[in-house]
Structures are given as C-alpha cells and as structure tokens.
Amino acid sequence: MTVPAPRPTLEAVAAHAGVSRATVSRVVNGAAGVRAEVTERVLASVAALGYVPNRAARSLVTRRTGAVAVVIAEPETRVFSDPFFARQLRGISRELARHDTQLLLLLSESRADQGRVGRYLSGGHVDGALMFSLHGEDPLPSMAAASGLPTVFGGRPGWEGAEEDPQLCYVDTDNRGGARLAVEHLRERGRRRVAVITGPLDMTGAQDRLAGYRDALGVTEADPALVACGDYTAEGGERAMAELLARSPGLDAVFACSDLMAFGALRTLRAAGRRVPQDVAVVGYDDLPPGAWPEPALTTVRQDVEEMGSLMARMLLRRLGVAEAEDGSGAPPASVITEARLIVRATT
Amino acid sequence: MTVPAPRPTLEAVAAHAGVSRATVSRVVNGAAGVRAEVTERVLASVAALGYVPNRAARSLVTRRTGAVAVVIAEPETRVFSDPFFARQLRGISRELARHDTQLLLLLSESRADQGRVGRYLSGGHVDGALMFSLHGEDPLPSMAAASGLPTVFGGRPGWEGAEEDPQLCYVDTDNRGGARLAVEHLRERGRRRVAVITGPLDMTGAQDRLAGYRDALGVTEADPALVACGDYTAEGGERAMAELLARSPGLDAVFACSDLMAFGALRTLRAAGRRVPQDVAVVGYDDLPPGAWPEPALTTVRQDVEEMGSLMARMLLRRLGVAEAEDGSGAPPASVITEARLIVRATT
C-alpha cells in the first residue's frame, strides 16, 4: 500500500512563492486582480509542491464535483477510428474547458459496461452527463433519470415516452432532411435505381436517414432489394455494397448513410469494375475532414459535428447553472435540431 | 432544475422480475449460482426500472469508487488520430472490465487542464490512475503523489528523483534497444548517412530512442545535420524529412521514431523523387496495424502496445488489492520494460 504524503498547505505555497495567503487563494480560485507575473509564480509553486486546492471541501458546500461525464455507447475500436467522435468531443471539451469543467469520457458497449457506468454516474462523482450514440434499449438514460442526474442527449432519443418528457433535452441534426437532400440530388442527376446503405437500425439517426431516403423516392416502403444494413464503418460499407450489387446489379446510385461506409462502398465498386459516377453515383453523410480520405472526392451531407458537441455542452452547463442562456433570458434550454447541407463533389 | 424521480428499490426489481430479494441481490452483486435465464430476467427488470445498486453506500464501507482514471497528456486531435492510443486503451479497458472497474478517460493538454485534472483526481472520485504520454515538467505526477493516489505510469518517468522513488511503478518498452536494432539494421544494409526524425524531446521515450540511434552509430553526440525533431504525427514527419533533405542531401537512410512520422517522411521522399529503399531506406517505430497505411510496407520496430496497456492496468489493480500477482506471490508490482523487435519489410 502507498502511504499518502502529507498534503501541502496554502501556507506552504504562499511561503514558496513569497506572496500572501490571500494572493494564493485568489489565484487558485481564479479571481481577477492578480498581476500576470505573480499568477505565474504562484502557479509554479502550486506545481512544484503538488498543492491541490480543497475542492472536496468546497464541493460539500456547492455539492458540485466540477466534472461532467461524456458517455459514448460504442467500443473503443469505433470511437478511436471514426473521426466523427473526435470532432464531437473537441466541441464538447472546448466548451467545458471554458467553464473550468472536467470532461470524463466513459465508453459503454456491453450490458456489463452499462451497469458499471450507471453505478458510476449515480455515485455522486459527476454533476451531469452527455450521452450519445445510444442504441435501442440502452438502460443508461433511465438509470441517469432515476438518479436525478441532469443529462443531455446527442441524437433524438428513441425510447418509449421520450418525446413526451418535458425534461428531456437533446441535440440532433436534421437526419431525415439531410437524407432527403442526398437522394433528391441523385434523382435530379437522372438516377433511377437508387440503393441505400443504412446505419444500425436500432439508432434513431439511422432510422431517420432511411425515412429521408423513402421521402425522396415518394414511397412508404423501400424496395428490399435496394436496402442493405451497415454499421457506420468502412468495412460494413464494403460488405453492404457487395450485397447490393449481388441483389440489384442494375443499380445506378447508392446513398451511404456515413462517409466511412461510402469509402467502403467505393472500394467494392472499384473492385467490381464499376465507374464512379458514370456507372454508379455515390453520396455519403458526415463530411469528414479531407486529407486522410481516398479519391475521388465524395459528394456528401454536411453536419456540423463539432458545433453539435458544443451545443450539447452548453445546454448541460445551463442546466447545471454554470453557464447562462446566450440571450440572457434564463429560459430553460430546449432541444435543438441543426441543419444538414448537401456538398456536391466528384462522386455524383 | 430537474426533480429526481423516486429511486426504484431492490424490492421493486424483485417484484418486477418475480424473484426473491436475495436473488436480485446475488445478481446485482455478481455472485455465482444464479441460473442464466433468471439472471437475464433480473437484468431486464433492472434495466426496465432503472434500478441502481447502492454502490455509494457500499463504497462508504470499502472506500472504493470502483473507477480508475486514465490520464493522457495530449490534445484530442492526437489521441483520436494516432492508433497508438486506441491500442493502449484497448489493453487497459479489457483488463479493467475483467475486474468490473470503470475506466474514465481524462485528457490534459494545457496548464489549466492539468490543474483541473489534478483536482478531480484528488477529489476521491477514483481509486487510482494510469498516466501516459507525459511531457517534461507535467505537475500531475506530483499532484497524484501528494494526494496519495495509487498511480502507474506509461513510459519511463523523467522528473527529478523519479528513479529513486521506491513507490514509483511504470511500464515501458525498451526504446533504446529498439532504436539500436533499427539503426544497426540500416548500417548492415550498407547505409552510411543515417538520419533520424525524433519524437518530442521533452518525453523520455523520444530521448531514449535518440540515445539508441547514437549507440548504434557509436557516437556520443549525433551529427546535427542528420537530426530533425518531429512530434509523432505524419505532418511532423513530412516537415522533418524536408528539413533533413535540405540540410543533408546525401543522406541514404532515415530512422523515424514513429510509424506515423515514417509515413510522412515517405510522402516527402516520393515528392522529392527519391526511391525507397534504393536511394533512401526508411525504418519506423510502433508497427501500426496494416490496412489503413500506404505502400510500400514499412520496416519498423514492434512494441506490443496493447499488452503494455494491460500490464499497466494489472499493476494498478494489484496495488489496489483488486487483482492478485500472477504468480500468487503477493509481492508488490515492479516496473516492467517490454521487449522491442525489428520487423523487416519493403522500405529497407
């Protein structure tokens, strides 16, 4: 067992920096009116001595931990390979850092993970939570609700009763409208056999994009020969495209519900000798940053993922009383649906 | 403000699942001897009602939070673009999950982040910490030590007094030996002007790889015209390679201290019309998984990053008394240096 070293005191920091206790207190509590060089000296002493302000004592008064959990219901392999998550987290962490709030990232994949994450969230270790990439019957939202933890969701919640819950707060993009734009664009390009590669259909975003595909085609049921399910990964897109070519060799366009799946589909089309866009036009969804991605440049639907992350964080900080409404109204935050926009490039 | 809903009780779960309270208790505490179908039914009721076992009450007795912080001293952009981190985290999370311990990921880039992370770590919200990718004078290790938080480090700690601290525990790979293998291999291939692209030299791993380069060349000081500093990213490698070509046009080999930097160097060499390996041989470091990476296949030094993550987690769990020594000895965990191995492919 490690034996805890004695904790350095405020006095020790003051002596080390050669300033008063009041000055140290002002610096560590972020108060204004301390000269930059003095602040620098105090912070150097704080670091040298390993001083930690007594946040625990403060949080007994404020009942705040100063931390927010970000829960992503995906395995590490996906979170660390799909740039979507990095961008959303960048938006979130920028906003939390502005309000000196610590971001804790928790991944939850299996049922065992869900139980463990739920216990941590309800253990008083965080002030609130942001949850995204939820699938189907994930118990975490109800666990968070049961423990009274303020929570903001990324993506339209799909569980029963969610739409009627006046407390429920989420940020989503207009998935249905974005998908409609993509497929209408393919129709305008004269394509008649438009296939779709969906995301996991236990996620509302994937359901909504499929609904947008149906809207644009003016049907209430999609032709099963033109629908294949993917999992938002490039490998999934590759497999789904192969399935579609086998079932519907005459298809002349495909709408892939994520850019990574579109990249996979392009690989399959190339291997099958189909020219893009002459034989098969391809539209993706996300508008991933360029550079790492293969030619040809992908026509896609842009959603501002980083901004969605920031919005989620701002909403939660308002719920927690840490940030104010931008219009100063003090009104409770309401859910937001951000716009989706078609970006036409070389694959259509 | 949200009004907390009443918390569902153990009794409510028992009634919902049609089993006894004792059975529910056994299931939620992970005890053995409950039939699979009963476990399934209880877990379904737990999920349906949003029941959360009273871990807080339990942790008052055990003084455990059941959570471990993983602190990476890098910005999101790096953590989410360099596969190194995903692999290390996979190793860590697999091991923590086996012991029902929650992983919290905290990133720390700026001085403000360090202060905030330090406060969270010392606030009693975690049982221990794993820290890696530390740079130079990061105050987090001393903050963790001051608060008595059991910590295991990834990479040889570089701060003063670290080597003499008997409590200090870390996992590293043999960076110096690995670099020596790489450069000796280039010498054996007849290369006479071997350049090096280093990592950030405020990190011990980067220092050690540079030392291995000097060892292999039998010098105590490297020729400055053959040394360029990178930052472990592909863009950094691209820039560093351009610098080296400008300073030492006659170079015939380069050792890049990470695979991503080697990929960047390959890009610069291609643009400059140098053939690999005929004109310039290239060795990387890491052995990233193949697939996403460009041709030609890279000669590199393999370090088992996932296993290093697992080792760090196991050490910490032993310190916490959650896991036992593999040999059953009960001996305190000691630091481990894992082997590095040369993998010869097409670039040398």
XYZ file of C-alpha atoms in Angstrom:
696
model
C 0.000 0.000 0.000
C 1.134 3.530 -0.692
C 1.367 5.847 2.296
C -0.128 9.236 1.471
C 2.448 12.023 1.678
C 1.365 14.998 3.811
C -0.694 17.383 1.698
C 0.995 20.724 1.076
C -0.989 23.610 2.532
C -1.961 27.019 1.203
C 0.603 28.451 3.644
C 3.380 26.342 2.157
C 2.535 27.601 -1.328
C 2.473 31.219 -0.090
C 5.892 30.805 1.542
C 7.328 29.072 -1.527
C 6.071 31.817 -3.873
C 6.871 34.634 -1.460
C 3.317 36.034 -1.504
C 0.431 36.277 0.965
C -2.101 33.510 1.621
C -4.801 35.786 0.208
C -2.917 36.063 -3.065
C -2.552 32.302 -3.370
C -6.246 31.909 -2.606
C -7.157 34.455 -5.281
C -5.000 32.702 -7.874
C -6.209 29.162 -7.188
C -9.829 30.287 -7.135
C -9.401 32.095 -10.423
C -10.260 35.543 -9.024
C -9.317 38.638 -11.003
C -6.869 41.365 -9.996
C -3.613 39.424 -9.643
C -0.702 40.529 -11.827
C 0.329 38.040 -14.527
C 3.858 37.553 -13.160
C 2.527 36.903 -9.659
C -0.028 34.440 -11.019
C 2.767 32.697 -12.887
C 4.912 32.489 -9.734
C 2.061 31.113 -7.627
C 1.173 28.505 -10.256
C 4.822 27.437 -10.423
C 4.807 26.936 -6.632
C 1.485 25.098 -6.818
C 3.032 22.755 -9.377
C 6.342 22.395 -7.525
C 4.671 21.445 -4.249
C 1.830 19.482 -5.792
C -0.687 21.627 -3.950
C -4.331 20.773 -4.577
C -6.998 23.327 -3.587
C -9.510 21.795 -1.268
C -12.158 21.243 -3.893
C -13.654 18.391 -1.895
C -14.413 20.729 0.991
C -15.765 23.309 -1.409
C -17.944 20.732 -3.128
C -19.526 19.841 0.225
C -20.919 23.360 0.188
C -21.734 23.634 -3.503
C -22.432 19.901 -3.955
C -20.511 20.148 -7.201
C -17.748 17.913 -8.468
C -16.806 20.227 -11.344
C -16.921 17.264 -13.722
C -19.218 16.088 -16.489
C -19.341 12.565 -17.923
C -19.468 12.000 -21.661
C -20.859 8.549 -22.297
C -20.476 7.006 -25.753
C -22.267 3.715 -26.279
C -19.632 2.266 -28.611
C -16.482 0.123 -28.330
C -13.028 1.834 -28.342
C -12.298 0.444 -31.788
C -15.126 2.550 -33.243
C -14.663 5.635 -31.073
C -10.987 5.805 -31.978
C -11.321 5.076 -35.690
C -14.318 7.188 -36.716
C -13.336 10.897 -36.829
C -16.974 11.742 -36.018
C -16.338 11.142 -32.306
C -13.101 13.149 -32.164
C -14.893 16.150 -33.669
C -17.862 15.903 -31.327
C -15.522 15.598 -28.335
C -13.495 18.588 -29.492
C -16.656 20.707 -29.476
C -17.628 19.408 -26.053
C -14.237 19.790 -24.399
C -13.717 23.313 -25.743
C -16.980 24.381 -24.150
C -16.409 22.563 -20.844
C -12.865 23.963 -20.560
C -14.248 27.497 -20.976
C -16.242 26.849 -17.795
C -13.429 25.052 -15.963
C -15.357 21.798 -16.005
C -13.587 18.454 -16.279
C -14.572 16.067 -19.063
C -14.607 12.357 -18.211
C -15.004 10.011 -21.137
C -16.750 6.695 -20.439
C -17.363 4.083 -23.106
C -20.175 1.630 -22.739
C -20.508 -1.307 -25.058
C -21.783 -4.395 -23.291
C -24.530 -4.866 -20.752
C -21.870 -5.248 -18.040
C -20.425 -1.868 -19.072
C -23.864 -0.259 -18.867
C -24.403 -1.404 -15.305
C -20.960 -0.204 -14.243
C -21.305 3.151 -15.995
C -24.746 3.611 -14.453
C -23.367 2.964 -10.977
C -20.563 5.480 -11.502
C -22.937 8.135 -12.813
C -25.245 7.741 -9.834
C -22.385 7.703 -7.322
C -22.130 11.469 -6.970
C -18.886 11.702 -8.950
C -20.205 13.944 -11.728
C -22.572 16.917 -11.949
C -24.174 15.828 -15.200
C -23.815 13.701 -18.288
C -23.781 13.913 -22.062
C -24.767 10.669 -23.771
C -24.509 9.809 -27.393
C -24.521 7.031 -29.938
C -27.205 5.227 -27.904
C -28.625 2.025 -29.341
C -32.143 0.659 -28.902
C -32.941 -0.321 -25.354
C -29.885 1.091 -23.618
C -30.752 1.300 -19.885
C -28.409 4.254 -19.216
C -30.917 7.053 -19.875
C -33.368 5.609 -17.361
C -30.573 4.970 -14.869
C -29.481 8.604 -15.193
C -33.073 9.801 -14.842
C -33.651 7.599 -11.792
C -30.625 9.046 -10.062
C -31.711 12.610 -10.901
C -28.561 13.313 -12.895
C -29.004 16.183 -15.381
C -28.377 14.715 -18.817
C -28.326 15.996 -22.388
C -28.505 13.547 -25.278
C -26.814 13.570 -28.648
C -29.322 12.326 -31.207
C -33.087 12.013 -30.929
C -33.920 9.658 -28.046
C -35.762 6.601 -29.233
C -37.118 5.071 -26.053
C -40.788 4.956 -25.185
C -42.151 8.144 -23.667
C -39.029 10.128 -24.575
C -40.864 12.575 -26.849
C -43.367 13.419 -24.100
C -40.775 14.012 -21.369
C -40.622 17.786 -20.775
C -37.249 17.434 -19.010
C -35.649 15.666 -21.915
C -33.106 17.696 -23.793
C -31.179 16.685 -26.895
C -29.188 17.964 -29.846
C -29.660 16.340 -33.199
C -29.060 17.116 -36.821
C -31.862 17.014 -39.381
C -31.092 13.453 -40.445
C -34.328 12.988 -42.344
C -33.969 16.285 -44.227
C -30.295 15.627 -44.982
C -31.010 12.182 -46.396
C -33.851 13.621 -48.481
C -31.441 16.185 -49.986
C -28.941 13.440 -50.843
C -31.456 11.210 -52.597
C -33.268 14.087 -54.358
C -29.872 15.119 -55.728
C -29.325 11.608 -57.112
C -32.796 11.687 -58.701
C -32.043 15.064 -60.275
C -28.890 13.550 -61.743
C -31.208 11.151 -63.569
C -30.576 8.099 -61.395
C -33.472 5.616 -61.344
C -32.210 2.680 -59.236
C -31.007 4.355 -56.059
C -29.845 1.961 -53.317
C -29.217 2.835 -49.663
C -26.681 1.562 -47.131
C -28.194 2.285 -43.716
C -26.587 2.665 -40.292
C -27.534 0.342 -37.413
C -31.343 0.499 -37.365
C -31.511 0.376 -33.565
C -30.308 4.013 -33.664
C -32.768 6.838 -34.348
C -30.310 8.680 -36.619
C -30.112 5.661 -38.912
C -33.917 5.270 -38.874
C -34.371 8.942 -39.759
C -31.928 8.798 -42.691
C -33.752 5.780 -44.076
C -37.030 7.713 -43.721
C -35.483 10.608 -45.699
C -34.495 8.147 -48.445
C -38.123 6.942 -48.631
C -39.413 10.546 -48.643
C -37.249 11.471 -51.611
C -38.387 8.401 -53.553
C -42.020 9.083 -52.600
C -42.559 5.603 -51.180
C -43.743 4.405 -47.777
C -41.814 1.124 -48.046
C -38.334 0.876 -49.548
C -37.634 -1.851 -52.145
C -35.862 -4.504 -50.023
C -33.538 -5.354 -52.922
C -32.137 -1.802 -52.700
C -31.573 -1.650 -48.915
C -28.531 -3.058 -47.105
C -27.621 -2.525 -43.457
C -24.187 -1.280 -42.461
C -22.663 -0.371 -39.137
C -21.172 3.066 -39.981
C -17.720 1.532 -40.621
C -15.810 1.318 -43.929
C -15.760 -2.487 -43.720
C -19.527 -2.502 -43.194
C -19.960 -0.290 -46.265
C -17.770 -2.617 -48.316
C -19.857 -5.650 -47.364
C -23.190 -3.884 -47.835
C -22.204 -2.664 -51.321
C -21.250 -6.214 -52.332
C -24.660 -7.438 -51.143
C -26.440 -4.717 -53.103
C -24.533 -5.460 -56.324
C -25.417 -9.144 -55.975
C -29.109 -8.409 -55.352
C -29.545 -5.455 -57.731
C -26.850 -5.496 -60.420
C -28.722 -2.767 -62.312
C -28.448 -0.114 -59.540
C -27.097 3.229 -60.758
C -26.659 5.111 -57.462
C -26.103 4.482 -53.776
C -26.707 6.676 -50.751
C -24.388 5.551 -47.922
C -25.552 6.886 -44.559
C -21.990 7.713 -43.409
C -18.806 8.787 -45.195
C -16.852 5.819 -43.858
C -19.464 3.445 -45.331
C -19.290 5.410 -48.611
C -15.488 4.893 -48.708
C -16.060 1.161 -48.231
C -18.696 1.171 -50.991
C -16.272 2.944 -53.354
C -13.711 0.205 -52.723
C -16.249 -2.512 -53.638
C -17.391 -0.622 -56.743
C -13.794 -0.202 -57.899
C -13.101 -3.910 -57.357
C -16.269 -4.737 -59.354
C -15.125 -2.533 -62.250
C -17.994 -0.009 -61.861
C -17.014 3.566 -62.689
C -17.991 6.349 -60.286
C -20.026 8.390 -61.057
C -20.608 7.218 -64.670
C -21.981 3.774 -63.738
C -22.851 4.314 -60.102
C -23.151 7.690 -58.322
C -22.303 7.745 -54.601
C -23.361 10.125 -51.818
C -22.095 9.873 -48.233
C -23.130 11.513 -44.965
C -20.995 13.461 -42.424
C -18.496 15.474 -44.497
C -15.380 14.133 -42.811
C -12.348 16.403 -43.000
C -10.412 15.840 -46.230
C -6.821 14.643 -46.409
C -6.913 11.162 -44.977
C -9.552 10.067 -47.485
C -9.200 8.445 -50.870
C -10.035 9.927 -54.238
C -12.468 10.663 -55.775
C -13.798 13.495 -53.603
C -17.096 12.416 -52.095
C -20.444 14.141 -52.520
C -21.898 14.157 -49.017
C -24.243 15.710 -46.483
C -22.557 18.048 -44.042
C -23.496 18.144 -40.387
C -21.523 20.403 -38.097
C -20.477 17.757 -35.608
C -18.150 19.956 -33.576
C -20.856 22.577 -33.164
C -23.315 19.875 -32.089
C -20.856 18.873 -29.384
C -20.529 22.480 -28.204
C -24.306 22.884 -28.156
C -24.749 19.774 -26.018
C -22.146 21.004 -23.548
C -23.684 24.491 -23.371
C -27.127 23.044 -22.711
C -25.857 20.903 -19.898
C -23.871 23.772 -18.347
C -27.051 25.864 -18.408
C -28.977 23.072 -16.701
C -26.265 22.979 -14.069
C -26.439 26.742 -13.614
C -22.776 27.059 -14.646
C -23.458 28.890 -17.921
C -26.196 31.340 -18.812
C -28.551 31.360 -21.758
C -26.941 33.192 -24.662
C -29.887 35.587 -24.885
C -29.702 36.186 -21.136
C -33.335 35.098 -20.864
C -32.798 32.480 -18.183
C -35.219 30.250 -20.088
C -34.591 26.520 -19.708
C -32.683 25.017 -22.636
C -34.789 23.375 -25.339
C -33.735 20.626 -27.736
C -32.069 21.759 -30.949
C -32.079 20.260 -34.435
C -29.181 21.555 -36.526
C -29.292 21.919 -40.290
C -27.866 19.433 -42.783
C -26.440 20.630 -46.087
C -25.581 18.864 -49.357
C -21.980 19.236 -50.575
C -21.654 18.193 -54.232
C -18.244 16.843 -55.268
C -16.913 14.291 -57.759
C -18.895 11.108 -56.995
C -22.276 12.272 -58.399
C -33.986 22.179 -12.317
C -34.752 18.506 -12.735
C -36.705 16.855 -9.956
C -35.224 13.467 -9.121
C -37.664 10.653 -9.740
C -38.051 8.252 -6.806
C -35.308 5.629 -6.918
C -36.543 2.136 -7.656
C -35.778 -0.261 -4.822
C -34.426 -3.794 -4.718
C -37.962 -4.856 -3.721
C -39.415 -3.268 -6.858
C -36.931 -5.142 -9.040
C -37.720 -8.424 -7.238
C -41.459 -7.903 -7.769
C -40.979 -6.939 -11.417
C -38.829 -9.994 -12.134
C -40.923 -12.319 -9.984
C -37.963 -13.467 -7.881
C -36.814 -13.039 -4.281
C -34.849 -10.045 -2.976
C -31.931 -12.366 -2.281
C -31.831 -13.431 -5.915
C -31.797 -9.824 -7.121
C -29.046 -9.055 -4.651
C -26.993 -12.022 -5.855
C -27.373 -10.961 -9.491
C -26.509 -7.283 -8.998
C -23.529 -8.172 -6.843
C -22.265 -10.610 -9.442
C -22.446 -13.634 -7.137
C -22.376 -17.110 -8.633
C -25.111 -19.741 -8.517
C -27.972 -17.998 -10.310
C -29.362 -19.680 -13.407
C -28.692 -17.837 -16.696
C -32.374 -17.336 -17.511
C -33.063 -15.909 -14.039
C -30.039 -13.590 -14.325
C -31.354 -12.458 -17.705
C -34.828 -11.777 -16.235
C -33.427 -9.819 -13.289
C -31.164 -7.733 -15.520
C -34.118 -6.953 -17.790
C -36.069 -5.706 -14.747
C -33.052 -3.730 -13.534
C -32.893 -2.059 -16.931
C -36.652 -1.542 -17.226
C -36.927 0.147 -13.817
C -33.583 1.939 -13.995
C -32.507 0.345 -10.733
C -29.054 1.315 -9.480
C -27.458 -0.824 -6.737
C -26.456 1.277 -3.792
C -22.790 1.438 -4.653
C -22.432 4.736 -2.785
C -23.433 3.029 0.452
C -21.124 0.140 -0.324
C -18.217 2.475 -1.095
C -18.641 4.135 2.310
C -17.590 0.784 3.726
C -14.944 -0.171 1.199
C -13.850 3.420 0.440
C -13.769 2.376 -3.182
C -15.306 4.126 -6.155
C -14.748 1.187 -8.498
C -13.219 3.565 -11.034
C -9.747 4.249 -12.399
C -8.679 7.363 -14.295
C -6.597 7.116 -17.440
C -4.859 10.433 -17.994
C -3.296 11.154 -21.387
C -1.289 14.362 -21.621
C -2.221 15.077 -25.240
C -4.922 17.025 -27.104
C -7.969 15.157 -28.509
C -6.715 15.679 -32.051
C -3.676 13.483 -31.333
C -5.374 10.944 -29.097
C -8.051 10.334 -31.705
C -5.795 10.245 -34.768
C -2.834 8.156 -33.585
C -3.825 4.463 -33.387
C -1.214 4.052 -30.634
C -3.642 5.418 -28.041
C -6.591 3.306 -29.167
C -4.466 0.168 -28.819
C -3.148 1.089 -25.388
C -6.683 1.903 -24.208
C -7.980 -1.382 -25.560
C -5.430 -3.240 -23.449
C -6.327 -1.174 -20.397
C -10.087 -1.384 -20.719
C -10.055 -5.133 -21.329
C -8.169 -5.632 -18.082
C -10.272 -3.184 -16.045
C -13.513 -4.693 -17.351
C -12.340 -8.146 -16.226
C -12.251 -6.708 -12.694
C -15.509 -4.742 -13.032
C -13.639 -1.450 -12.758
C -14.814 1.631 -14.635
C -12.366 3.417 -16.942
C -12.563 7.222 -17.022
C -10.541 8.903 -19.751
C -9.221 12.387 -18.984
C -7.133 14.382 -21.446
C -4.796 17.039 -20.211
C -3.101 19.410 -22.595
C -2.748 22.899 -21.107
C -1.711 24.076 -17.672
C -5.371 24.869 -16.915
C -6.260 21.266 -17.799
C -3.534 19.945 -15.503
C -4.878 21.876 -12.520
C -8.424 20.720 -13.168
C -7.424 17.093 -13.715
C -5.317 17.200 -10.549
C -8.278 18.472 -8.539
C -10.545 15.746 -9.882
C -8.001 13.015 -9.175
C -7.551 14.175 -5.582
C -11.293 14.601 -5.005
C -11.941 10.990 -4.030
C -13.691 10.144 -7.292
C -11.257 7.438 -8.406
C -9.310 4.640 -6.724
C -6.179 5.083 -8.821
C -4.752 6.459 -12.036
C -2.822 5.429 -15.108
C -0.903 8.278 -16.712
C 0.829 8.310 -20.022
C 2.335 10.458 -22.736
C 3.663 12.828 -20.050
C 5.818 15.715 -21.220
C 8.659 17.381 -19.322
C 7.567 19.170 -16.190
C 3.982 17.977 -16.023
C 2.769 18.627 -12.434
C 0.237 15.761 -12.475
C 2.551 13.043 -11.086
C 3.410 15.147 -8.059
C -0.227 16.130 -7.593
C -1.215 12.463 -7.643
C 1.596 11.587 -5.219
C 0.635 14.445 -2.885
C -2.941 13.200 -2.718
C -1.795 9.626 -2.075
C -3.486 8.316 -5.200
C -2.007 4.992 -6.387
C -0.646 5.639 -9.865
C 1.075 3.625 -12.570
C 2.891 5.384 -15.396
C 3.213 4.507 -19.045
C 6.742 5.321 -20.129
C 9.834 5.924 -18.012
C 9.172 8.907 -15.719
C 11.570 11.739 -16.397
C 11.159 14.020 -13.418
C 13.839 14.536 -10.819
C 14.011 11.859 -8.137
C 11.698 9.535 -10.087
C 14.268 6.791 -10.475
C 14.929 6.713 -6.709
C 11.256 6.586 -5.686
C 10.570 3.033 -4.441
C 6.798 3.543 -4.814
C 7.085 4.523 -8.432
C 5.776 1.970 -10.861
C 5.814 2.146 -14.646
C 5.586 0.120 -17.836
C 7.841 0.992 -20.712
C 9.172 -0.616 -23.825
C 12.890 -0.911 -24.494
C 13.017 2.266 -26.563
C 16.793 2.488 -26.545
C 17.281 -1.142 -27.545
C 14.588 -0.921 -30.224
C 16.159 2.150 -31.790
C 19.547 0.472 -31.719
C 18.113 -2.521 -33.637
C 16.637 -0.201 -36.250
C 19.823 1.748 -36.891
C 22.099 -1.320 -36.759
C 19.865 -2.865 -39.424
C 20.344 0.216 -41.633
C 24.120 0.019 -41.118
C 24.076 -3.686 -42.049
C 22.267 -2.760 -45.234
C 25.339 -0.659 -46.062
C 23.861 2.758 -45.284
C 26.449 5.358 -44.302
C 24.475 8.610 -43.874
C 21.655 7.632 -41.498
C 19.402 10.479 -40.383
C 16.895 10.405 -37.507
C 13.491 12.038 -37.026
C 12.955 12.214 -33.265
C 9.778 12.500 -31.198
C 9.219 15.477 -28.837
C 12.425 15.562 -26.786
C 10.592 16.565 -23.592
C 9.399 12.929 -23.496
C 11.675 10.185 -22.148
C 10.661 7.726 -24.875
C 11.888 10.128 -27.538
C 15.117 10.758 -25.622
C 15.733 7.019 -25.285
C 15.183 6.338 -28.998
C 17.645 9.080 -29.878
C 20.151 7.502 -27.445
C 19.692 4.148 -29.223
C 20.428 5.851 -32.547
C 23.693 7.227 -31.084
C 24.562 3.798 -29.618
C 24.223 2.113 -32.989
C 26.394 4.720 -34.684
C 28.956 4.516 -31.858
C 28.860 8.262 -31.187
C 28.142 10.269 -28.044
C 26.852 13.257 -29.997
C 24.696 12.950 -33.101
C 25.631 14.965 -36.204
C 23.154 17.903 -36.005
C 22.772 17.924 -39.801
C 21.247 14.422 -39.534
C 18.792 15.088 -36.686
C 15.340 16.658 -37.084
C 12.625 16.897 -34.437
C 9.106 15.676 -35.122
C 6.018 15.447 -32.969
C 4.982 11.828 -33.666
C 2.452 12.948 -36.337
C 2.584 12.280 -40.102
C 2.667 16.031 -40.819
C 5.607 16.414 -38.419
C 7.456 13.609 -40.219
C 6.798 15.237 -43.581
C 8.264 18.553 -42.406
C 11.242 16.958 -40.649
C 12.130 14.917 -43.758
C 12.074 18.083 -45.899
C 14.431 19.778 -43.407
C 16.817 16.794 -43.492
C 16.907 16.672 -47.301
C 17.707 20.389 -47.374
C 20.493 20.055 -44.784
C 21.901 16.678 -45.830
C 21.005 15.939 -49.457
C 23.415 12.990 -49.429
C 21.589 11.021 -46.714
C 20.854 7.399 -47.658
C 18.651 6.286 -44.748
C 16.286 7.671 -42.147
C 15.083 6.259 -38.852
C 11.716 7.838 -37.980
C 10.864 7.372 -34.305
C 7.171 6.585 -35.031
C 5.349 4.926 -37.927
C 3.164 7.999 -38.491
C 6.306 10.130 -38.896
C 7.747 7.489 -41.239
C 4.600 7.720 -43.401
C 5.074 11.488 -43.566
C 8.750 11.039 -44.458
C 7.796 8.613 -47.256
C 5.470 11.257 -48.691
C 8.267 13.866 -48.725
C 10.740 11.400 -50.270
C 8.241 10.491 -53.004
C 7.620 14.174 -53.765
C 11.395 14.742 -53.927
C 11.818 11.890 -56.408
C 13.872 9.698 -54.044
C 13.280 5.981 -54.440
C 12.665 3.867 -51.327
C 14.696 1.850 -50.437
C 17.144 2.229 -53.386
C 18.040 5.877 -52.665
C 16.839 6.212 -49.081
C 15.964 3.363 -46.719
C 13.290 4.077 -44.079
C 12.574 2.450 -40.710
C 9.652 3.415 -38.463
C 8.722 2.600 -34.876
C 5.462 1.150 -33.447
C 4.293 -1.420 -36.005
C 0.844 0.059 -36.516
C -1.781 -2.400 -37.752
C -1.725 -2.696 -41.545
C -4.619 -1.799 -43.799
C -5.075 1.917 -43.394
C -1.440 2.596 -44.329
C 0.144 3.367 -47.640
C 2.530 1.238 -49.662
C 5.353 0.341 -49.506
C 5.194 -1.856 -46.407
C 7.273 -0.255 -43.680
C 10.242 -1.815 -41.892
C 9.628 -0.953 -38.259
C 10.208 -1.741 -34.602
C 7.329 -3.555 -32.960
C 6.229 -2.751 -29.449
C 3.209 -4.583 -28.084
C 1.189 -1.516 -27.163
C -1.993 -3.345 -26.220
C -0.065 -5.634 -23.888
C 1.644 -2.610 -22.302
C -1.814 -1.179 -21.573
C -2.915 -4.462 -19.996
C 0.236 -4.608 -17.899
C -0.300 -1.072 -16.580
C -3.874 -1.895 -15.638
C -2.888 -5.167 -13.931
C -0.198 -3.391 -11.898
C -2.632 -0.775 -10.706
C -5.288 -3.359 -9.852
C -2.677 -5.214 -7.783
C -1.768 -2.000 -5.969
C -5.439 -1.509 -5.241
C -5.750 -5.050 -3.963
C -8.353 -5.821 -6.641
C -6.184 -8.256 -8.588
C -3.536 -10.689 -7.411
C 0.015 -11.187 -8.617
C 0.024 -13.725 -11.449
C 2.485 -15.923 -9.571
C 0.334 -15.688 -6.460
C 3.347 -14.335 -4.567
C 1.658 -11.225 -3.208
C 4.848 -9.319 -3.996
C 4.344 -5.644 -4.816
C 4.358 -4.949 -8.536
C 7.670 -3.813 -10.015
C 8.200 -1.731 -13.127
C 8.369 -3.646 -16.405
C 10.289 -2.961 -19.593
C 8.816 -4.867 -22.538
C 10.851 -6.066 -25.498
C 11.117 -4.288 -28.839
C 11.553 -6.299 -32.042
C 12.639 -5.359 -35.566
C 10.181 -6.239 -38.358
C 11.893 -6.055 -41.758
C 9.625 -5.193 -44.690
C 9.954 -3.360 -48.018
C 11.441 0.022 -47.082
C 14.964 -1.199 -46.193
